[in-house]
mmCIF file of C-alpha atoms and ligand atoms in Angstrom:
data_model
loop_
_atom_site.group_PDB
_atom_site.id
_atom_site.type_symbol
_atom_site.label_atom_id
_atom_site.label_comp_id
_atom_site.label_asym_id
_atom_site.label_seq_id
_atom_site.Cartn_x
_atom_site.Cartn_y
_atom_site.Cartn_z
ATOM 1 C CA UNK A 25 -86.154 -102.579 85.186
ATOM 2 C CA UNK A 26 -87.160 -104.886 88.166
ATOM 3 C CA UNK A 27 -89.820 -107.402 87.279
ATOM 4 C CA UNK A 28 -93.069 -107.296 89.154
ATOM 5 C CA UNK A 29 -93.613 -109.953 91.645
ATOM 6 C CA UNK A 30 -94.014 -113.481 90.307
ATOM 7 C CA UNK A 31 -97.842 -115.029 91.731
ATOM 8 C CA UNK A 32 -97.308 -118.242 93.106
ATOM 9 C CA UNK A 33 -99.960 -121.111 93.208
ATOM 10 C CA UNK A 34 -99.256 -123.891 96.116
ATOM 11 C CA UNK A 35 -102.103 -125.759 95.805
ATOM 12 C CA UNK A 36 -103.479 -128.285 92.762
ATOM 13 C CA UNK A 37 -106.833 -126.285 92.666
ATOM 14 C CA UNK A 38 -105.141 -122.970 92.169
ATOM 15 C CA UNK A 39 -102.877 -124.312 89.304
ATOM 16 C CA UNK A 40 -105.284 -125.365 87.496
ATOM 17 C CA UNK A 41 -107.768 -122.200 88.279
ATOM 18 C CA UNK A 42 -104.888 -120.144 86.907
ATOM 19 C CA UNK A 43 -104.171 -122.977 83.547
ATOM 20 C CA UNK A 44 -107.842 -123.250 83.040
ATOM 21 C CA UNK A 45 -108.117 -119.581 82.662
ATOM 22 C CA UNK A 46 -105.448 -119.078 80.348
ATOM 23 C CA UNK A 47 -107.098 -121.774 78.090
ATOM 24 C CA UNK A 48 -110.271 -120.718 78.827
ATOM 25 C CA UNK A 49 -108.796 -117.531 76.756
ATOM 26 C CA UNK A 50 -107.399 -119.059 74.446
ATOM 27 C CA UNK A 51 -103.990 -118.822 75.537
ATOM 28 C CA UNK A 52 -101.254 -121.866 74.953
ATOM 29 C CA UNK A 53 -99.744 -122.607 78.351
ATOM 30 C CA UNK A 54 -95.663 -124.055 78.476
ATOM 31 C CA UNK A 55 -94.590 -125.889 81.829
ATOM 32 C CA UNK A 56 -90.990 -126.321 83.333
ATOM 33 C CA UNK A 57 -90.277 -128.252 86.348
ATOM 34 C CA UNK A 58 -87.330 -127.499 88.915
ATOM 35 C CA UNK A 59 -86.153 -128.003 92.248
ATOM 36 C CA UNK A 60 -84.908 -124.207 92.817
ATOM 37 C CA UNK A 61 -82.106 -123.182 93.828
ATOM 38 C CA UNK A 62 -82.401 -121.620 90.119
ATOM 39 C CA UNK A 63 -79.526 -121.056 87.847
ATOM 40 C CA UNK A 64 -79.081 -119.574 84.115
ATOM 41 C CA UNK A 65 -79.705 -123.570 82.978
ATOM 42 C CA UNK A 66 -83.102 -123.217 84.523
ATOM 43 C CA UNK A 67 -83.871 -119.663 83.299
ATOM 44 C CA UNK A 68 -83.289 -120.695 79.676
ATOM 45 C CA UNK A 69 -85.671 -123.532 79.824
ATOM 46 C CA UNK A 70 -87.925 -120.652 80.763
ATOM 47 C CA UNK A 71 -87.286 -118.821 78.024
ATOM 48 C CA UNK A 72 -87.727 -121.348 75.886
ATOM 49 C CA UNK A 73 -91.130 -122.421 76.792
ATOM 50 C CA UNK A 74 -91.669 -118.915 76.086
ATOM 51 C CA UNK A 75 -90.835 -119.274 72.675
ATOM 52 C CA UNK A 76 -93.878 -122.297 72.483
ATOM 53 C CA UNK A 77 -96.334 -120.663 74.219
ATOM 54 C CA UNK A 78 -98.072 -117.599 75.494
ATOM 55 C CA UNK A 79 -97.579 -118.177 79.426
ATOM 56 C CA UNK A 80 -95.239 -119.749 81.166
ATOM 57 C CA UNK A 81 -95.488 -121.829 84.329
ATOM 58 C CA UNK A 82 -92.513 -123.262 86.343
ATOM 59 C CA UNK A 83 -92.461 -125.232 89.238
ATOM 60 C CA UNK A 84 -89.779 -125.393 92.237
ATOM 61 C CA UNK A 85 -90.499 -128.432 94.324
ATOM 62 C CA UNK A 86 -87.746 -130.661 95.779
ATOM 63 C CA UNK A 87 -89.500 -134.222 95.687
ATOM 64 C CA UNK A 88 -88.387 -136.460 98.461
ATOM 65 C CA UNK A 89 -89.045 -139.509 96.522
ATOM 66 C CA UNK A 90 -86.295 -139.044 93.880
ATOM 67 C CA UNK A 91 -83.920 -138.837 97.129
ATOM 68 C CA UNK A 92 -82.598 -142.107 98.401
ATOM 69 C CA UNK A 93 -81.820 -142.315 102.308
ATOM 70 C CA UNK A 94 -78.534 -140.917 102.816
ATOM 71 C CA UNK A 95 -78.737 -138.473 100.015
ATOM 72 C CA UNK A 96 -78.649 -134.824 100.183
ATOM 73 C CA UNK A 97 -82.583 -134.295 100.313
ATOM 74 C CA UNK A 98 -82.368 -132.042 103.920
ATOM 75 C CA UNK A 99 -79.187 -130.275 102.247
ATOM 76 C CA UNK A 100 -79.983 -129.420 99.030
ATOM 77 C CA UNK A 101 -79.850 -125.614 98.551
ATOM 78 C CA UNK A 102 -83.783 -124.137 98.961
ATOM 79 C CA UNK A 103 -84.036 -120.165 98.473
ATOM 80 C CA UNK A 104 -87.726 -119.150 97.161
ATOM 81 C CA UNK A 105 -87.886 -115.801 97.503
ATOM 82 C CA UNK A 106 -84.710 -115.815 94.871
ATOM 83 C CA UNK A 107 -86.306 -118.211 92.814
ATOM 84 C CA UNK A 108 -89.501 -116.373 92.124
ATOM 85 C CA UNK A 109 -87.119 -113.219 91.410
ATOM 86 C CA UNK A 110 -85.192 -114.741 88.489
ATOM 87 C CA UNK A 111 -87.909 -116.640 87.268
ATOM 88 C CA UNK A 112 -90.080 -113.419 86.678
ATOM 89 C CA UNK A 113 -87.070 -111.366 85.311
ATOM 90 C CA UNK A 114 -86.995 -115.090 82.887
ATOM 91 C CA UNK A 115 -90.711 -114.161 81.589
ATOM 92 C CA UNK A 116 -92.435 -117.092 84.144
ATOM 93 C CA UNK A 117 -95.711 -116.626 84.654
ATOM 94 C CA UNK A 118 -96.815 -118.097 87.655
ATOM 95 C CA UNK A 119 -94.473 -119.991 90.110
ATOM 96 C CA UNK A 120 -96.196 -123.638 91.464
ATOM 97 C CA UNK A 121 -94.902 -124.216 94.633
ATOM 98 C CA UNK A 122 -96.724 -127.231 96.145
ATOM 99 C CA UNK A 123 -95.818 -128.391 99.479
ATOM 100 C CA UNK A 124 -95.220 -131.984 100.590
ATOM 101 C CA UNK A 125 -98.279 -132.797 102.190
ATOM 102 C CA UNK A 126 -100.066 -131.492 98.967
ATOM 103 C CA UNK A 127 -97.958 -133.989 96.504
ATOM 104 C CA UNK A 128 -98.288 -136.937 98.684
ATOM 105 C CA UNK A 129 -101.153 -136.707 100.459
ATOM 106 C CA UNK A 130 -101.394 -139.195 103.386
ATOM 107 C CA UNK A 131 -102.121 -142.765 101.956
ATOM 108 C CA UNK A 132 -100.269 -142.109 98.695
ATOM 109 C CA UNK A 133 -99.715 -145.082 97.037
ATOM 110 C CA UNK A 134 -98.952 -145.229 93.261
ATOM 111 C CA UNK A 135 -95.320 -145.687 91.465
ATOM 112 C CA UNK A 136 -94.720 -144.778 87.914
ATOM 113 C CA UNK A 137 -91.928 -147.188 86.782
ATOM 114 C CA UNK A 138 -90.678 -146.686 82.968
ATOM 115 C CA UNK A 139 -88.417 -150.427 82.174
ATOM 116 C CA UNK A 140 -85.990 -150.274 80.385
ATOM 117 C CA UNK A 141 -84.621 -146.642 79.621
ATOM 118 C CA UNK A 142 -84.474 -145.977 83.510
ATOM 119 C CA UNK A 143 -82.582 -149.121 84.140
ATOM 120 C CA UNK A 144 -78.948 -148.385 82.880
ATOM 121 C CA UNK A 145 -76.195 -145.277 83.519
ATOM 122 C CA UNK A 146 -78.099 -143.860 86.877
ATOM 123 C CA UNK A 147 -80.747 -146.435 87.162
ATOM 124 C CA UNK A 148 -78.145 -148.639 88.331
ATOM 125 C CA UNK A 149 -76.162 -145.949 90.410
ATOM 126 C CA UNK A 150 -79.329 -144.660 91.819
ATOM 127 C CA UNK A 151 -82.388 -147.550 92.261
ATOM 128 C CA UNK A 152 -85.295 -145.736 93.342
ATOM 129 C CA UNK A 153 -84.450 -142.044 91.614
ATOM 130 C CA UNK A 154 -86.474 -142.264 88.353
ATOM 131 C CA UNK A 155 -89.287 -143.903 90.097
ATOM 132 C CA UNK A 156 -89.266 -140.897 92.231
ATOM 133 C CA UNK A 157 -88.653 -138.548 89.215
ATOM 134 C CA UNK A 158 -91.101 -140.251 86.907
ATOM 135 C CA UNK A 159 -93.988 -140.156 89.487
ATOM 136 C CA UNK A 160 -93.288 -136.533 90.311
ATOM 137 C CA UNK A 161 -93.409 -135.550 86.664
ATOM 138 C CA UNK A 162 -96.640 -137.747 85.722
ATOM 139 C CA UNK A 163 -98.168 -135.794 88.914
ATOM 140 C CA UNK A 164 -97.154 -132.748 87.799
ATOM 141 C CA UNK A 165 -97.732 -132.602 83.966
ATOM 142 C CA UNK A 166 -101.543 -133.985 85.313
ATOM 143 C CA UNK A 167 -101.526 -131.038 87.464
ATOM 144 C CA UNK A 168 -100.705 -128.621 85.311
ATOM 145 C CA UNK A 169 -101.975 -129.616 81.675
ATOM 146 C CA UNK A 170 -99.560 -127.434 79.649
ATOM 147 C CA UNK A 171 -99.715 -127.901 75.509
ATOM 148 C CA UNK A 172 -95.992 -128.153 75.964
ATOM 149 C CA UNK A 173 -92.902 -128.830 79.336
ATOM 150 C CA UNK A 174 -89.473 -127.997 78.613
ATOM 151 C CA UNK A 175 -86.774 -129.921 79.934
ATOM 152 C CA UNK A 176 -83.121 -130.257 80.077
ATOM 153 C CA UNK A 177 -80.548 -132.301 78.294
ATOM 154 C CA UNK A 178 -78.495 -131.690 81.455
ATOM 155 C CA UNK A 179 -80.431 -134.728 82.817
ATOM 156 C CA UNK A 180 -80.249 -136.555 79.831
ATOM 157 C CA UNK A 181 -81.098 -139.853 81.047
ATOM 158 C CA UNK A 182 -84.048 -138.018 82.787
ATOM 159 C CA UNK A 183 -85.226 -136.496 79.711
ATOM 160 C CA UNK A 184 -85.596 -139.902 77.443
ATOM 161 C CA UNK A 185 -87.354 -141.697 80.668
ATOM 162 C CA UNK A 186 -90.087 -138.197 80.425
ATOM 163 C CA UNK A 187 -90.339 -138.644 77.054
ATOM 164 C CA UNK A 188 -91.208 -142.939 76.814
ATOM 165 C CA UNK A 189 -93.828 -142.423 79.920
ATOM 166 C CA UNK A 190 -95.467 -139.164 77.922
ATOM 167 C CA UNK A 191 -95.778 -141.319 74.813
ATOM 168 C CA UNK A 192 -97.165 -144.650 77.172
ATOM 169 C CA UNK A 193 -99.548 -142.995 79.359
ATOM 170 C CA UNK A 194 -100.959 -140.818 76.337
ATOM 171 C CA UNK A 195 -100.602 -137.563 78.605
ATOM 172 C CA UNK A 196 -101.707 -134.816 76.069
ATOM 173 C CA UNK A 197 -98.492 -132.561 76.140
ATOM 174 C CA UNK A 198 -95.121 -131.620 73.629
ATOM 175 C CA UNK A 199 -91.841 -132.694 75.535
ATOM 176 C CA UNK A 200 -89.279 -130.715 74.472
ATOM 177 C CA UNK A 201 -85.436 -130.818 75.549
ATOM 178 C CA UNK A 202 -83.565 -127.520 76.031
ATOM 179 C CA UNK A 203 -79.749 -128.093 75.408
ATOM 180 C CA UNK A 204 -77.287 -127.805 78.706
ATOM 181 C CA UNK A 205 -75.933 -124.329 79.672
ATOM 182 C CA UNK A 206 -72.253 -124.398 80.814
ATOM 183 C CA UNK A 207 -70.040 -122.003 82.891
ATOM 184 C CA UNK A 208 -67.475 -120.220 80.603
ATOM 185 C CA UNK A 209 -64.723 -123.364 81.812
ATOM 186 C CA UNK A 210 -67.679 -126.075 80.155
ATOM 187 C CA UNK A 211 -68.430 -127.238 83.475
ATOM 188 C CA UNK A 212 -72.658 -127.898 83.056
ATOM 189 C CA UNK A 213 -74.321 -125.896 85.638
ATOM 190 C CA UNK A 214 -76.100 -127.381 88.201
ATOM 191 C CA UNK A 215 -77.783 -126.769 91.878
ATOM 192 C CA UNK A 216 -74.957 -128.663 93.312
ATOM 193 C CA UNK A 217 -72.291 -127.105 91.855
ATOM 194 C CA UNK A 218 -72.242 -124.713 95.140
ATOM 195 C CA UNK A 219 -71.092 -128.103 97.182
ATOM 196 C CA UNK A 220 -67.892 -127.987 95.700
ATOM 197 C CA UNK A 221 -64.705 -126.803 97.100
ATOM 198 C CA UNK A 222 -62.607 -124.024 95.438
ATOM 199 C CA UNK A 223 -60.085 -126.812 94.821
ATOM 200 C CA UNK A 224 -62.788 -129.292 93.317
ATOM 201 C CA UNK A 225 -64.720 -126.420 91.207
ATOM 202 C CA UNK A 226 -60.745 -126.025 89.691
ATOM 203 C CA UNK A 227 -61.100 -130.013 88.318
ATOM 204 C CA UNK A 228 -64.702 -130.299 87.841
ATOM 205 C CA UNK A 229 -64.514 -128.853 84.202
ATOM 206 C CA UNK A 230 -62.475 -132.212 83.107
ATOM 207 C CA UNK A 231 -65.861 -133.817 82.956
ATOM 208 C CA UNK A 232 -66.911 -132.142 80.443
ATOM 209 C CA UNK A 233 -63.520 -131.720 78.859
ATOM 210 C CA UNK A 234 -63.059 -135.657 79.006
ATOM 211 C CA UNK A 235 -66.395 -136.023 77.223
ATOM 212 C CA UNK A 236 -65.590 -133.573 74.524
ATOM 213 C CA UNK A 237 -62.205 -135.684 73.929
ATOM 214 C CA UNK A 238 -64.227 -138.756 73.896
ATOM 215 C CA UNK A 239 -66.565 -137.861 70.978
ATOM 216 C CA UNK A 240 -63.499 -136.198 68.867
ATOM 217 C CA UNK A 241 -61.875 -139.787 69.225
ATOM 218 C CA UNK A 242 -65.347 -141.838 68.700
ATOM 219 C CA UNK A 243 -65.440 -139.617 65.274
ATOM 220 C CA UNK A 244 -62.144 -139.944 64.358
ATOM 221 C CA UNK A 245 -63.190 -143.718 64.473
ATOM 222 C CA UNK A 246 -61.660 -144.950 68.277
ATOM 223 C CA UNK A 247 -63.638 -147.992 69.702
ATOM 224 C CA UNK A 248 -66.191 -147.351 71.825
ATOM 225 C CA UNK A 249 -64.894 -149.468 74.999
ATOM 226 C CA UNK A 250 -61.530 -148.085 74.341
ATOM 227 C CA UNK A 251 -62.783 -144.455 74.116
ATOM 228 C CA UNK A 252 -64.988 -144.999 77.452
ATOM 229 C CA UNK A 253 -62.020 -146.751 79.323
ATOM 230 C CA UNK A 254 -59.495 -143.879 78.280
ATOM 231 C CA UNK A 255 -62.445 -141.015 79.383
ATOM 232 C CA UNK A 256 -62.638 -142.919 82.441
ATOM 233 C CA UNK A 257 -59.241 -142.394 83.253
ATOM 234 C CA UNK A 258 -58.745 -139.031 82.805
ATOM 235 C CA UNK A 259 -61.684 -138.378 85.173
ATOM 236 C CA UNK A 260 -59.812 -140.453 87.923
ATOM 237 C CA UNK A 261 -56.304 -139.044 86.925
ATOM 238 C CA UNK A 262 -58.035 -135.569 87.562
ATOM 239 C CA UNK A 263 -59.213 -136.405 91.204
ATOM 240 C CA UNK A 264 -63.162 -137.994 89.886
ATOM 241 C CA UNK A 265 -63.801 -141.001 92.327
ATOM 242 C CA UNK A 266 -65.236 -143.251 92.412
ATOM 243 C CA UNK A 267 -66.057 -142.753 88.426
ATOM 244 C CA UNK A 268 -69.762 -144.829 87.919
ATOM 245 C CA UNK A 269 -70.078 -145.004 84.405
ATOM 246 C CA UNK A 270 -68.569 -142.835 81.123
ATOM 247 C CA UNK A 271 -70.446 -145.280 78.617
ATOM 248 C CA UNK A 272 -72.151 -144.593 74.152
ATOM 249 C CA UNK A 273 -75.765 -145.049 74.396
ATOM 250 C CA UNK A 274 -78.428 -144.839 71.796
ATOM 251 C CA UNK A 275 -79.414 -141.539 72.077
ATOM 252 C CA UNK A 276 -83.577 -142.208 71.879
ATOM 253 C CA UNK A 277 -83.643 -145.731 74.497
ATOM 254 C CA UNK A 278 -79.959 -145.465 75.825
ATOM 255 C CA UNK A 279 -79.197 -149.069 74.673
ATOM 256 C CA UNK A 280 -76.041 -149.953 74.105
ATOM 257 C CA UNK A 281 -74.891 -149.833 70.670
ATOM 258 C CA UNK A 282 -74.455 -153.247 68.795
ATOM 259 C CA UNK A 283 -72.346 -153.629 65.842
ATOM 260 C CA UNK A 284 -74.330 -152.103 63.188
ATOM 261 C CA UNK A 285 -75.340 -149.116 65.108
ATOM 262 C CA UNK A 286 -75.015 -145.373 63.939
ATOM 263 C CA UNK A 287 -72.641 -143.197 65.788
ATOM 264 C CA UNK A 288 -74.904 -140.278 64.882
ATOM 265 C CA UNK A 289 -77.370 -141.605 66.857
ATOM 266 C CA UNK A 290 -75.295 -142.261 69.999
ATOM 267 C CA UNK A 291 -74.473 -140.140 73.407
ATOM 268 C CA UNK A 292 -71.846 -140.269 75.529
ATOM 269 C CA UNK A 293 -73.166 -139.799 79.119
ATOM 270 C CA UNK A 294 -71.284 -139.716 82.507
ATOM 271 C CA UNK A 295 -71.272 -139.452 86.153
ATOM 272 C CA UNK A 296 -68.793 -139.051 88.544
ATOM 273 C CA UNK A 297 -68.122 -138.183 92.010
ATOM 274 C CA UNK A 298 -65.812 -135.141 93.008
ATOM 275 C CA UNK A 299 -65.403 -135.005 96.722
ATOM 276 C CA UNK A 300 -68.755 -135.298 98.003
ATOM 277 C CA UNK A 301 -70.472 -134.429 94.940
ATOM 278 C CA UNK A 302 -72.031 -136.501 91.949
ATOM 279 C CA UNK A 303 -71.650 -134.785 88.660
ATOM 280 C CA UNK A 304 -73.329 -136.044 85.520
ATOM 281 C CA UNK A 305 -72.792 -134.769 81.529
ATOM 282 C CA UNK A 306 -73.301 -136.100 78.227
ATOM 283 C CA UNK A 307 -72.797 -134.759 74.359
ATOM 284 C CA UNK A 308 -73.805 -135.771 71.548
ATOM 285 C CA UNK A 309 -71.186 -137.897 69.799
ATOM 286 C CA UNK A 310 -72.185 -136.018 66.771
ATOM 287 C CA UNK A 311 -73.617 -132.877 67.217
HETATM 288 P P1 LIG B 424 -83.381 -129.582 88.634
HETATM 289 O O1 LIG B 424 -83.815 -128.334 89.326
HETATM 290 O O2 LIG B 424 -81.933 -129.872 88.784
HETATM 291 O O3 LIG B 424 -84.289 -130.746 88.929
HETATM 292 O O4 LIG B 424 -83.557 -129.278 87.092
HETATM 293 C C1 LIG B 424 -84.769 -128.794 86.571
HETATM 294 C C2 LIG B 424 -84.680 -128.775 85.070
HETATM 295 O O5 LIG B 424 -83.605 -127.935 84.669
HETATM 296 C C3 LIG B 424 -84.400 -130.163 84.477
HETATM 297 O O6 LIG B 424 -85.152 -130.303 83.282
HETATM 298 C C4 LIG B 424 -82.916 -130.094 84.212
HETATM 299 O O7 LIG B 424 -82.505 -130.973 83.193
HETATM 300 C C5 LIG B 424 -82.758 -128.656 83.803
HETATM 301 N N1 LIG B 424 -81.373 -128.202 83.946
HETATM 302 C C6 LIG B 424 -80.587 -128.331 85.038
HETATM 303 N N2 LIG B 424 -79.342 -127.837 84.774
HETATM 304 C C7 LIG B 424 -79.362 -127.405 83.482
HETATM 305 C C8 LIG B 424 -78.389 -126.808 82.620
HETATM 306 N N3 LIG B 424 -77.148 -126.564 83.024
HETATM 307 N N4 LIG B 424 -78.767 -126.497 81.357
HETATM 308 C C9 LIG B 424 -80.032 -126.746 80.926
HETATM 309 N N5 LIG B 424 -80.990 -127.306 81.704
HETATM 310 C C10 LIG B 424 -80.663 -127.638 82.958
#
């Protein structure tokens, strides 16, 4: 059975027309923010906001400000007619698709910057992303006042910088992180998966594979910086390149670990380039 068409909101004032009268009835209200080009990693964030509350919202809005010049802002892949399709066969609600103009409205001035956890891994790789990301999600979580937003472990890094500016700017909602879906090979799926070449889609599950060998050695006791340099280069003996960082975090501020820290606690995150593509991944180091 096909799913009736998805309504789609693309202004602030009809969000929260549509939010306010779900509360209004009572109703508990679950958010998930995207870019589009929607895959099964998406849809099961859907679903699981589902799970938390009694209507689901999810946005598709690829933010310019979490692009740096030379990225692939103009490229990356849009398609909102398919969106809206899989999100309503998903259970969504109501798609928010605000334009540019009605994010940043002309004079737009204001930065979120979290310190610290946005600073390593792709904080360092990427200056002005989770500025860009962290402003777009303050905006939209205002916007949309769910009880609860659903986001994925995918972006790990992502996730733990969403979580420390909920907690410091006292924004009334439930974070919650839904864990990464992977293609049958344990390659994570992700929007730009469909830049890859046949010959790099072949390789591109070695991240993943690399990461599971790391945290079977970590357990078995390996050294961290030995563990990271041998991950390392197995993604560069695969064809990864340049590799910018297979590191063991802290799993809640993404510290490094000192000498008394508990593996248990720790993730192993990465991010490497494949052709023209950037992949990231991380696991648990003890799930
Ligand atoms: P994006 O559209 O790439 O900005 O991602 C929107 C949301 O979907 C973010 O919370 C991502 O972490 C999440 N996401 C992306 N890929 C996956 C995946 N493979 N599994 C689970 N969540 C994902």
């Amino acid at each position: 059975m096909t799913a009736p068409p998805l309504p789609a909101a693309r202004t602030v004032e009809a969000l929260r027309n549509q939010v306010g009268a779900w509360k209004a009835a009572g109703l508990r209200v679950g958010f998930t923010p995207t870019m589009g080009a929607l895959h099964e990693g998406h849809l099961s964030l859907v679903r699981l906001a589902r799970t938390r509350a009694d209507r689901v919202v999810a946005s598709v809005f690829v933010n310019p400000t979490q692009f740096a010049p030379g990225e692939d802002f103009e490229a990356y892949p849009r398609d909102e007619a398919g969106d809206a399709a899989l999100l309503a066969g998903a259970g969504c609600d109501l798609l928010y698709a605000p334009t540019v103009s009605e994010m940043y409205a002309p004079g737009f001035s204001t930065t979120v910057n979290v310190a610290g956890v946005s600073e390593p891994l792709d904080g360092l790789a990427r200056p002005t992303h989770f500025a860009g990301v962290a402003t777009v999600v303050t905006k939209l979580l205002l916007q949309c006042a769910p009880h609860v937003a659903v986001f994925g472990e995918k972006d790990y890094q992502q996730l733990q910088v969403i979580r420390r500016l909920v907690a410091d700017l006292d924004i009334p909602v439930e974070v919650i992180g839904g864990p990464t879906v992977r293609a049958p090979d344990g390659l994570a799926l992700s929007s730009r998966n469909a830049y890859l070449t046949e010959t790099e889609r072949a390789v591109a599950p070695v991240l993943h594979q690399a990461l599971v060998q790391a945290t079977a050695r970590l357990r078995q006791g390996g050294s961290v910086s030995h563990v990271e340099a041998q991950a390392a280069e197995t993604l560069a003996a695969a064809g990864f390149g340049p590799v910018d960082y297979v590191e063991v975090r802290d799993a809640g501020d993404l510290t490094r670990l000192g000498p008394g820290s508990v593996l248990g606690e720790a993730r192993i995150l990465a991010a490497a380039r494949l052709g023209k593509t950037r992949l990231i991944d991380n696991l648990a180091v003890w799930s």
